[in-house]
Amino acid sequence: MQGYDEPMYTRQQVSLIENYSQQQLFEFEMNNLVTMMFELESGEYTILSKIIMKPTLLNQTYITYTRLLEQFTIEDIAAQQQVKINTIEDHVLEILIKGYMSNYDDYVEQEDQLQFLNFYQQHRGERLKFYKEQFDTLSYFQLKVLIVGFERGDLNVA
């Protein structure tokens, strides 16, 4: 941490000067970083948003991504690639996790999203089987999609 006319301070020095714990400073930094990334990803800053580098997709996942952009269904893509639907679902999860898409409504109805996210917010960190027992109408894939959306900050409880 430094200013244009001040020497660099360590987090420990800043914590002593500002009377915050190092943990609090770290949390401030991370929260500010996340806020800045969300702001840049919003597209409001056209030049800055172009410099965001997303993690690369695996080759087969990239093929799935291009097919999804062309409006192919998961079933069609699985048939084209001669793989199981579960494989394509894993690709979709990678695409969502890495921020290439955020179209959660394509995979889970809005009403189901709200019900699950309200529950999930109160029961985070449980095994997937626990959520499946509570929401047996949702597939494991749909549960994973919702968890990814919530943890990425793309989906929230109003």
Tab-separated table of C-alpha atoms in Angstrom:
chain	number	residue	atom	x	y	z
A	1	MET	CA	0.000	0.000	0.000
A	2	GLN	CA	1.526	3.253	-1.065
A	3	GLY	CA	0.748	6.737	-2.249
A	4	TYR	CA	2.534	8.664	-4.940
A	5	ASP	CA	4.676	10.537	-2.420
A	6	GLU	CA	4.785	8.068	0.477
A	7	PRO	CA	6.842	4.941	0.991
A	8	MET	CA	5.110	1.585	0.813
A	9	TYR	CA	3.533	0.284	4.027
A	10	THR	CA	3.032	-3.344	4.952
A	11	ARG	CA	-0.365	-4.571	6.079
A	12	GLN	CA	1.064	-4.854	9.598
A	13	GLN	CA	2.151	-1.196	9.584
A	14	VAL	CA	-1.224	-0.048	8.273
A	15	SER	CA	-2.996	-2.098	10.940
A	16	LEU	CA	-0.980	-0.350	13.648
A	17	ILE	CA	-1.495	3.115	12.149
A	18	GLU	CA	-5.232	2.712	11.495
A	19	ASN	CA	-5.985	0.511	14.515
A	20	TYR	CA	-7.473	-2.341	12.459
A	21	SER	CA	-6.475	-5.978	12.711
A	22	GLN	CA	-4.535	-7.411	9.786
A	23	GLN	CA	-7.462	-9.749	9.166
A	24	GLN	CA	-9.865	-6.792	8.909
A	25	LEU	CA	-7.544	-5.061	6.446
A	26	PHE	CA	-7.296	-8.206	4.359
A	27	GLU	CA	-11.102	-8.468	4.296
A	28	PHE	CA	-11.381	-4.785	3.274
A	29	GLU	CA	-8.921	-5.400	0.449
A	30	MET	CA	-10.748	-8.501	-0.782
A	31	ASN	CA	-14.167	-6.839	-0.559
A	32	ASN	CA	-12.873	-3.845	-2.507
A	33	LEU	CA	-11.295	-6.122	-5.101
A	34	VAL	CA	-14.546	-8.052	-5.564
A	35	THR	CA	-16.534	-4.809	-5.774
A	36	MET	CA	-14.134	-3.476	-8.380
A	37	MET	CA	-14.345	-6.681	-10.438
A	38	PHE	CA	-18.167	-6.648	-10.381
A	39	GLU	CA	-18.105	-3.020	-11.478
A	40	LEU	CA	-15.725	-3.769	-14.331
A	41	GLU	CA	-17.694	-6.847	-15.405
A	42	SER	CA	-20.889	-4.786	-15.606
A	43	GLY	CA	-19.641	-3.396	-18.914
A	44	GLU	CA	-20.207	0.211	-17.877
A	45	TYR	CA	-16.504	0.891	-18.379
A	46	THR	CA	-16.140	-0.325	-21.946
A	47	ILE	CA	-12.365	-0.068	-22.235
A	48	LEU	CA	-11.565	-1.432	-18.775
A	49	SER	CA	-14.067	-4.290	-19.090
A	50	LYS	CA	-12.212	-5.500	-22.188
A	51	ILE	CA	-9.016	-6.091	-20.211
A	52	ILE	CA	-10.616	-8.654	-17.912
A	53	MET	CA	-9.012	-11.989	-18.635
A	54	LYS	CA	-11.199	-14.946	-17.817
A	55	PRO	CA	-9.627	-18.303	-17.014
A	56	THR	CA	-9.261	-20.399	-20.142
A	57	LEU	CA	-11.730	-23.161	-20.858
A	58	LEU	CA	-10.614	-26.701	-21.539
A	59	ASN	CA	-10.742	-27.570	-25.249
A	60	GLN	CA	-13.890	-29.727	-25.123
A	61	THR	CA	-15.562	-27.206	-22.818
A	62	TYR	CA	-14.804	-24.460	-25.324
A	63	ILE	CA	-16.488	-26.497	-28.057
A	64	THR	CA	-19.522	-26.893	-25.797
A	65	TYR	CA	-19.457	-23.142	-25.117
A	66	THR	CA	-19.522	-22.299	-28.830
A	67	ARG	CA	-22.394	-24.742	-29.383
A	68	LEU	CA	-24.360	-23.197	-26.521
A	69	LEU	CA	-23.868	-19.779	-28.100
A	70	GLU	CA	-25.293	-21.266	-31.306
A	71	GLN	CA	-28.403	-22.284	-29.290
A	72	PHE	CA	-27.799	-26.052	-29.369
A	73	THR	CA	-29.344	-28.035	-26.505
A	74	ILE	CA	-27.282	-30.017	-24.023
A	75	GLU	CA	-28.649	-33.211	-25.565
A	76	ASP	CA	-27.663	-32.130	-29.089
A	77	ILE	CA	-24.160	-31.191	-27.966
A	78	ALA	CA	-23.723	-34.529	-26.183
A	79	ALA	CA	-24.754	-36.370	-29.349
A	80	GLN	CA	-22.400	-34.281	-31.507
A	81	GLN	CA	-19.444	-34.875	-29.189
A	82	GLN	CA	-20.434	-38.500	-28.564
A	83	VAL	CA	-20.327	-38.095	-24.793
A	84	LYS	CA	-22.827	-38.467	-21.969
A	85	ILE	CA	-25.116	-35.617	-20.997
A	86	ASN	CA	-23.337	-35.486	-17.608
A	87	THR	CA	-20.123	-34.544	-19.409
A	88	ILE	CA	-21.803	-31.603	-21.128
A	89	GLU	CA	-23.383	-30.598	-17.814
A	90	ASP	CA	-19.881	-30.541	-16.314
A	91	HIS	CA	-18.815	-28.300	-19.201
A	92	VAL	CA	-21.739	-25.967	-18.473
A	93	LEU	CA	-20.690	-25.776	-14.830
A	94	GLU	CA	-17.130	-24.885	-15.850
A	95	ILE	CA	-18.490	-22.210	-18.204
A	96	LEU	CA	-20.589	-20.717	-15.393
A	97	ILE	CA	-17.805	-20.953	-12.806
A	98	LYS	CA	-15.313	-19.202	-15.071
A	99	GLY	CA	-17.785	-16.437	-15.879
A	100	TYR	CA	-18.309	-17.031	-19.589
A	101	MET	CA	-22.081	-17.210	-19.140
A	102	SER	CA	-24.553	-16.328	-16.424
A	103	ASN	CA	-27.794	-17.629	-17.914
A	104	TYR	CA	-28.981	-19.551	-14.854
A	105	ASP	CA	-32.629	-19.166	-15.903
A	106	ASP	CA	-31.933	-21.496	-18.838
A	107	TYR	CA	-31.273	-24.341	-16.411
A	108	VAL	CA	-33.519	-23.663	-13.392
A	109	GLU	CA	-36.936	-21.982	-13.200
A	110	GLN	CA	-37.025	-18.656	-11.341
A	111	GLU	CA	-39.384	-19.954	-8.639
A	112	ASP	CA	-37.136	-22.960	-7.947
A	113	GLN	CA	-34.138	-20.635	-7.793
A	114	LEU	CA	-35.730	-18.476	-5.106
A	115	GLN	CA	-36.861	-21.430	-2.997
A	116	PHE	CA	-33.487	-23.133	-3.142
A	117	LEU	CA	-31.411	-19.994	-2.576
A	118	ASN	CA	-33.447	-19.047	0.499
A	119	PHE	CA	-32.796	-22.515	1.880
A	120	TYR	CA	-29.149	-22.603	0.776
A	121	GLN	CA	-28.364	-19.296	2.439
A	122	GLN	CA	-29.348	-20.833	5.779
A	123	HIS	CA	-27.625	-24.196	5.142
A	124	ARG	CA	-24.380	-23.460	3.314
A	125	GLY	CA	-21.592	-25.991	3.313
A	126	GLU	CA	-23.753	-29.104	3.390
A	127	ARG	CA	-23.243	-32.122	1.147
A	128	LEU	CA	-25.054	-32.097	-2.180
A	129	LYS	CA	-27.117	-35.112	-1.087
A	130	PHE	CA	-28.587	-33.009	1.744
A	131	TYR	CA	-29.862	-30.421	-0.747
A	132	LYS	CA	-31.170	-33.127	-3.062
A	133	GLU	CA	-33.207	-34.610	-0.200
A	134	GLN	CA	-34.806	-31.212	0.411
A	135	PHE	CA	-35.355	-30.424	-3.293
A	136	ASP	CA	-35.992	-33.769	-4.958
A	137	THR	CA	-37.560	-32.133	-8.036
A	138	LEU	CA	-34.225	-30.504	-8.907
A	139	SER	CA	-31.474	-32.560	-10.505
A	140	TYR	CA	-27.968	-32.647	-9.065
A	141	PHE	CA	-26.898	-30.556	-12.051
A	142	GLN	CA	-29.519	-27.901	-11.282
A	143	LEU	CA	-28.448	-27.812	-7.641
A	144	LYS	CA	-24.826	-27.298	-8.697
A	145	VAL	CA	-25.858	-24.541	-11.114
A	146	LEU	CA	-27.644	-22.694	-8.311
A	147	ILE	CA	-24.762	-23.100	-5.877
A	148	VAL	CA	-22.312	-21.794	-8.488
A	149	GLY	CA	-24.579	-18.821	-9.181
A	150	PHE	CA	-24.920	-17.977	-5.506
A	151	GLU	CA	-21.240	-18.389	-4.670
A	152	ARG	CA	-20.175	-16.317	-7.696
A	153	GLY	CA	-22.567	-13.576	-6.615
A	154	ASP	CA	-24.601	-13.843	-9.819
A	155	LEU	CA	-27.703	-15.045	-7.954
A	156	ASN	CA	-28.926	-13.715	-4.648
A	157	VAL	CA	-31.920	-13.781	-2.368
A	158	ALA	CA	-33.994	-10.618	-2.620
